[in-house]
Amino acid sequence: MSTYSNFSDNELYALMVQDNEEAFTFLYHRYWKRLLYKAAFKLQSDVDAEEVVQDVFVDLWKSRKRIEIQHSFHTYVAAILRYKIMAKMAANKKCLHKTVEDIYQLAVSDHSTEQWLAFSDLQEEIEAAVKALPDKCQLIFRMSREKGLSDKQIAQDLDLSPKTVEAHITRAIKFLRISINQFLTLLSLVIAFLILV
């Protein structure tokens, strides 16, 4: 199995898609401890955590022919784990009445996960939504939120009126709110599907 030690996650997944069980086993050993720690922290149950992580890898193997990874493997496996955790919590009636906002909080509140999972699905969704903004609106939004510039500073830099800058930021926030709500609604439907399966 050491022959795969220099392979990237995505390369191992590509081999797994070709029914390479050794590549799958290597991915399993590379990730199971991290996934188990995350699941145990969220579920507060070692038994539930082991079951969830086992389900993640079973799903990975079963869906290998159907799912083409669009981003990195670690983002993909992290998303599956999050959905499984939420489904398990719902099945245990620990979050039966959680709102979409609660689900959002669960998905993004654990910053320790970001140290090894890069960007979460939600962060990717937000970035995609920002990129979908018109060029000027996107530029102003990034200057405001990413660079921390005030409306007045942005207006001076771009030779615009502060009112115009404010209008662009308001437009961007409204658009992002709609996009994020759509994503969270879809996420809640996925969770409901997982509970029923």
Coordinates of C-alpha atoms in Angstrom, one line a residue, residues 19-135:
D19 CA -12.4 -0.3 -9.1
N20 CA -8.9 -0.2 -7.5
E21 CA -9.6 -1.4 -3.9
E22 CA -6.1 -0.6 -2.7
A23 CA -6.5 3.0 -3.6
F24 CA -9.8 3.1 -1.8
T25 CA -8.2 1.5 1.3
F26 CA -5.4 4.1 1.2
L27 CA -7.9 6.9 1.1
Y28 CA -9.7 5.2 4.0
H29 CA -6.6 5.1 6.1
R30 CA -5.7 8.7 5.2
Y31 CA -9.0 10.1 6.3
W32 CA -10.8 7.9 8.8
K33 CA -9.2 9.3 12.0
R34 CA -9.9 12.9 11.0
L35 CA -13.5 12.1 10.0
L36 CA -14.0 10.1 13.2
Y37 CA -12.7 12.9 15.4
K38 CA -15.0 15.4 13.6
A39 CA -18.1 13.1 13.9
A40 CA -17.4 12.2 17.5
F41 CA -17.1 15.9 18.4
K42 CA -20.4 16.8 16.7
L43 CA -22.4 13.7 17.8
Q44 CA -20.9 13.2 21.3
S45 CA -21.1 9.5 20.7
D46 CA -18.2 7.2 19.6
V47 CA -20.7 4.6 18.4
D48 CA -22.7 7.0 16.3
A49 CA -19.4 8.5 15.0
E50 CA -18.1 5.2 13.9
E51 CA -21.3 4.4 12.2
V52 CA -21.4 7.7 10.3
V53 CA -17.8 7.4 9.1
Q54 CA -18.4 3.9 8.0
D55 CA -21.4 5.1 6.0
V56 CA -19.3 7.8 4.4
F57 CA -16.9 5.3 3.0
V58 CA -19.6 2.8 2.0
D59 CA -21.3 5.7 0.1
L60 CA -18.0 6.7 -1.5
W61 CA -17.4 3.2 -2.8
K62 CA -21.0 2.7 -4.0
S63 CA -21.2 6.0 -5.8
R64 CA -17.7 6.0 -7.3
K65 CA -19.0 5.4 -10.9
R66 CA -21.7 8.0 -10.6
I67 CA -20.0 10.9 -8.9
E68 CA -17.4 13.1 -10.6
I69 CA -15.6 15.3 -8.1
Q70 CA -15.7 18.9 -9.1
H71 CA -13.3 20.2 -6.5
S72 CA -10.9 18.5 -4.1
F73 CA -11.5 15.1 -2.6
H74 CA -11.2 16.4 0.9
T75 CA -14.0 19.0 0.3
Y76 CA -16.2 16.3 -1.2
V77 CA -15.7 13.8 1.7
A78 CA -16.2 16.6 4.2
A79 CA -19.5 17.5 2.6
I80 CA -20.7 13.8 2.8
L81 CA -19.6 13.7 6.4
R82 CA -21.6 16.9 7.3
Y83 CA -24.7 15.5 5.7
K84 CA -24.4 12.2 7.4
I85 CA -23.8 13.9 10.8
M86 CA -26.9 16.1 10.3
A87 CA -29.0 13.1 9.3
K88 CA -27.8 11.2 12.3
M89 CA -28.6 14.1 14.6
A90 CA -32.0 14.4 13.1
A91 CA -32.6 10.6 13.4
N92 CA -31.6 10.9 17.0
K93 CA -34.2 13.7 17.4
K94 CA -31.4 16.0 18.6
C95 CA -32.1 18.5 15.9
L96 CA -35.5 17.6 14.6
H97 CA -36.7 21.2 14.8
K98 CA -33.6 22.9 13.6
T99 CA -34.1 25.8 11.2
V100 CA -32.2 26.5 8.0
E101 CA -30.1 29.0 10.0
D102 CA -29.2 26.3 12.6
I103 CA -28.1 24.0 9.8
Y104 CA -26.0 26.8 8.4
Q105 CA -24.4 27.4 11.8
L106 CA -23.6 23.7 12.1
A107 CA -21.9 23.7 8.7
V108 CA -19.7 26.7 9.2
S109 CA -19.1 27.1 13.0
D110 CA -16.3 24.6 13.5
H111 CA -13.2 26.5 12.4
S112 CA -10.9 23.7 13.4
T113 CA -12.2 21.7 10.5
E114 CA -11.0 24.4 8.1
Q115 CA -7.4 23.7 9.0
W116 CA -7.5 20.4 7.1
L117 CA -10.6 20.8 4.8
A118 CA -9.8 24.0 3.0
F119 CA -13.1 25.7 2.0
S120 CA -16.5 24.4 2.9
D121 CA -19.3 23.9 0.4
L122 CA -20.9 27.1 1.8
Q123 CA -17.8 29.1 1.2
E124 CA -17.6 27.8 -2.3
E125 CA -21.2 28.7 -2.8
I126 CA -20.6 32.2 -1.6
E127 CA -17.6 32.7 -3.8
A128 CA -19.5 31.4 -6.8
A129 CA -22.3 33.9 -6.0
V130 CA -19.8 36.8 -5.7
K131 CA -18.3 35.8 -9.0
A132 CA -21.7 35.9 -10.6
L133 CA -22.1 39.6 -9.7
P134 CA -21.6 42.2 -12.4
D135 CA -18.0 43.3 -12.6

